[in-house]
Amino acid sequence: AIEFYEKSRNHERIARCAYALEDYARLETLVMVLPESSPLLPTIGEMLSSVGLCDESIKAFVKSGNVKAAIDSAVYLNQWDRAIELAEEHKLGQIEGLLTKYASHLLQQEQSFQAIELYRKAGRHNDVSKLLMKLAHRAAE
């Protein structure tokens, strides 16, 4: 069926078939071929994000002009360093709030080491130091 859709240039059906067949390379190719104005790009970005392909989903979202969705995808896939890089590239300030919120969530779940790693990847060394001090105090008790 996918060959028929390619001949008829039905990009939406190609994307759906490629996703169902787990042909993610074809989805990536589709992202490169589609124009920036294509409403299919965000859908492909979501498809790629849902299977853990962070960089590929980011390309689709950024090409569609939706940098926030690209950052959200990186955050969802726990690629905080990539999310921060995108926010800095596109001069968006919202990443600090997301970073703090996610770190708070990790700390509430008693996942201190993951929060430390998150802050380390984000370059927030003062926060890393504070968390390490808290852990040291707990271990000393």
Short mmCIF file of C-alpha atoms in Angstrom, two decimals:
data_model
loop_
_atom_site.label_atom_id
_atom_site.label_comp_id
_atom_site.label_asym_id
_atom_site.label_seq_id
_atom_site.Cartn_x
_atom_site.Cartn_y
_atom_site.Cartn_z
CA ALA A 1 0.00 0.00 0.00
CA ILE A 2 2.81 2.41 0.80
CA GLU A 3 4.12 2.23 -2.78
CA PHE A 4 0.70 3.30 -4.07
CA TYR A 5 0.66 6.24 -1.65
CA GLU A 6 4.15 7.25 -2.77
CA LYS A 7 3.10 7.21 -6.42
CA SER A 8 0.08 9.37 -5.61
CA ARG A 9 2.21 11.55 -3.28
CA ASN A 10 -0.25 11.14 -0.44
CA HIS A 11 2.15 12.21 2.31
CA GLU A 12 -0.33 11.74 5.12
CA ARG A 13 -0.97 8.09 4.20
CA ILE A 14 2.74 7.50 3.66
CA ALA A 15 3.40 8.79 7.18
CA ARG A 16 0.66 6.61 8.71
CA CYS A 17 1.87 3.51 6.88
CA ALA A 18 5.52 4.15 7.70
CA TYR A 19 4.61 4.60 11.37
CA ALA A 20 2.54 1.39 11.40
CA LEU A 21 5.39 -0.49 9.68
CA GLU A 22 7.94 1.05 12.07
CA ASP A 23 9.77 2.49 9.06
CA TYR A 24 11.14 5.52 10.88
CA ALA A 25 13.77 6.22 8.22
CA ARG A 26 10.92 6.85 5.77
CA LEU A 27 9.36 9.28 8.26
CA GLU A 28 12.68 11.10 8.51
CA THR A 29 12.86 11.32 4.73
CA LEU A 30 9.33 12.65 4.65
CA VAL A 31 10.32 15.41 7.09
CA MET A 32 13.10 16.46 4.72
CA VAL A 33 10.80 16.48 1.67
CA LEU A 34 7.79 18.26 3.16
CA PRO A 35 7.62 22.06 2.98
CA GLU A 36 7.82 24.06 6.21
CA SER A 37 4.16 24.96 5.89
CA SER A 38 3.02 21.33 5.91
CA PRO A 39 0.50 20.58 8.67
CA LEU A 40 1.81 17.01 8.64
CA LEU A 41 5.17 17.95 10.22
CA PRO A 42 3.87 18.23 13.81
CA THR A 43 2.08 14.90 13.44
CA ILE A 44 5.27 13.23 12.26
CA GLY A 45 7.11 14.91 15.13
CA GLU A 46 4.66 13.35 17.57
CA MET A 47 5.03 9.95 15.89
CA LEU A 48 8.80 10.08 16.16
CA SER A 49 8.67 11.31 19.74
CA SER A 50 6.30 8.50 20.73
CA VAL A 51 8.92 5.92 19.78
CA GLY A 52 11.81 7.74 21.46
CA LEU A 53 13.46 9.31 18.41
CA CYS A 54 14.32 12.65 19.96
CA ASP A 55 16.53 14.30 17.37
CA GLU A 56 14.26 13.23 14.53
CA SER A 57 11.15 14.55 16.26
CA ILE A 58 12.94 17.81 17.02
CA LYS A 59 13.76 18.25 13.34
CA ALA A 60 10.10 17.83 12.41
CA PHE A 61 8.86 20.26 15.05
CA VAL A 62 11.52 22.88 14.34
CA LYS A 63 10.89 22.69 10.60
CA SER A 64 7.19 23.27 11.27
CA GLY A 65 8.13 26.36 13.29
CA ASN A 66 6.99 24.90 16.60
CA VAL A 67 10.13 25.15 18.73
CA LYS A 68 8.12 24.79 21.93
CA ALA A 69 6.87 21.37 20.79
CA ALA A 70 10.47 20.42 19.98
CA ILE A 71 11.54 21.39 23.50
CA ASP A 72 8.57 19.54 25.00
CA SER A 73 9.55 16.46 23.01
CA ALA A 74 13.12 16.63 24.32
CA VAL A 75 11.83 17.05 27.89
CA TYR A 76 9.37 14.17 27.46
CA LEU A 77 12.22 11.95 26.25
CA ASN A 78 14.39 13.11 29.17
CA GLN A 79 16.90 14.80 26.87
CA TRP A 80 17.28 17.87 29.04
CA ASP A 81 20.60 18.90 27.57
CA ARG A 82 19.01 18.95 24.11
CA ALA A 83 15.99 20.88 25.43
CA ILE A 84 18.22 23.51 26.99
CA GLU A 85 20.30 23.74 23.82
CA LEU A 86 17.14 24.35 21.77
CA ALA A 87 15.87 26.96 24.22
CA GLU A 88 19.18 28.80 24.04
CA GLU A 89 19.37 28.55 20.23
CA HIS A 90 15.91 30.03 19.84
CA LYS A 91 16.21 32.41 22.80
CA LEU A 92 13.35 30.89 24.78
CA GLY A 93 13.42 31.30 28.55
CA GLN A 94 10.79 28.77 29.57
CA ILE A 95 13.28 25.92 30.02
CA GLU A 96 14.35 27.07 33.47
CA GLY A 97 10.80 26.70 34.75
CA LEU A 98 10.46 23.24 33.21
CA LEU A 99 13.82 22.21 34.57
CA THR A 100 12.93 23.32 38.08
CA LYS A 101 9.52 21.65 37.89
CA TYR A 102 11.00 18.35 36.74
CA ALA A 103 13.74 18.45 39.37
CA SER A 104 11.10 19.07 42.06
CA HIS A 105 9.13 16.11 40.79
CA LEU A 106 12.22 13.90 40.96
CA LEU A 107 12.97 15.04 44.48
CA GLN A 108 9.38 14.37 45.60
CA GLN A 109 9.75 10.86 44.21
CA GLU A 110 12.97 10.55 46.23
CA GLN A 111 15.06 10.28 43.08
CA SER A 112 17.83 12.58 44.24
CA PHE A 113 20.48 11.09 41.98
CA GLN A 114 18.35 11.66 38.88
CA ALA A 115 17.76 15.27 39.98
CA ILE A 116 21.51 15.73 40.47
CA GLU A 117 22.17 14.31 37.00
CA LEU A 118 19.48 16.57 35.54
CA TYR A 119 21.03 19.66 37.09
CA ARG A 120 24.51 18.52 36.05
CA LYS A 121 23.42 18.14 32.40
CA ALA A 122 21.78 21.57 32.57
CA GLY A 123 24.98 23.14 33.89
CA ARG A 124 23.39 24.17 37.18
CA HIS A 125 26.35 23.29 39.35
CA ASN A 126 25.20 25.27 42.39
CA ASP A 127 22.03 23.19 42.54
CA VAL A 128 24.09 20.02 42.17
CA SER A 129 26.24 21.13 45.10
CA LYS A 130 23.18 21.85 47.26
CA LEU A 131 21.65 18.45 46.56
CA LEU A 132 24.94 16.68 47.22
CA MET A 133 25.23 18.51 50.54
CA LYS A 134 21.70 17.40 51.48
CA LEU A 135 22.58 13.82 50.64
CA ALA A 136 25.76 14.06 52.68
CA HIS A 137 23.83 15.39 55.68
CA ARG A 138 21.28 12.58 55.41
CA ALA A 139 24.03 9.99 55.18
CA ALA A 140 25.72 11.46 58.26
CA GLU A 141 22.53 11.19 60.33
#
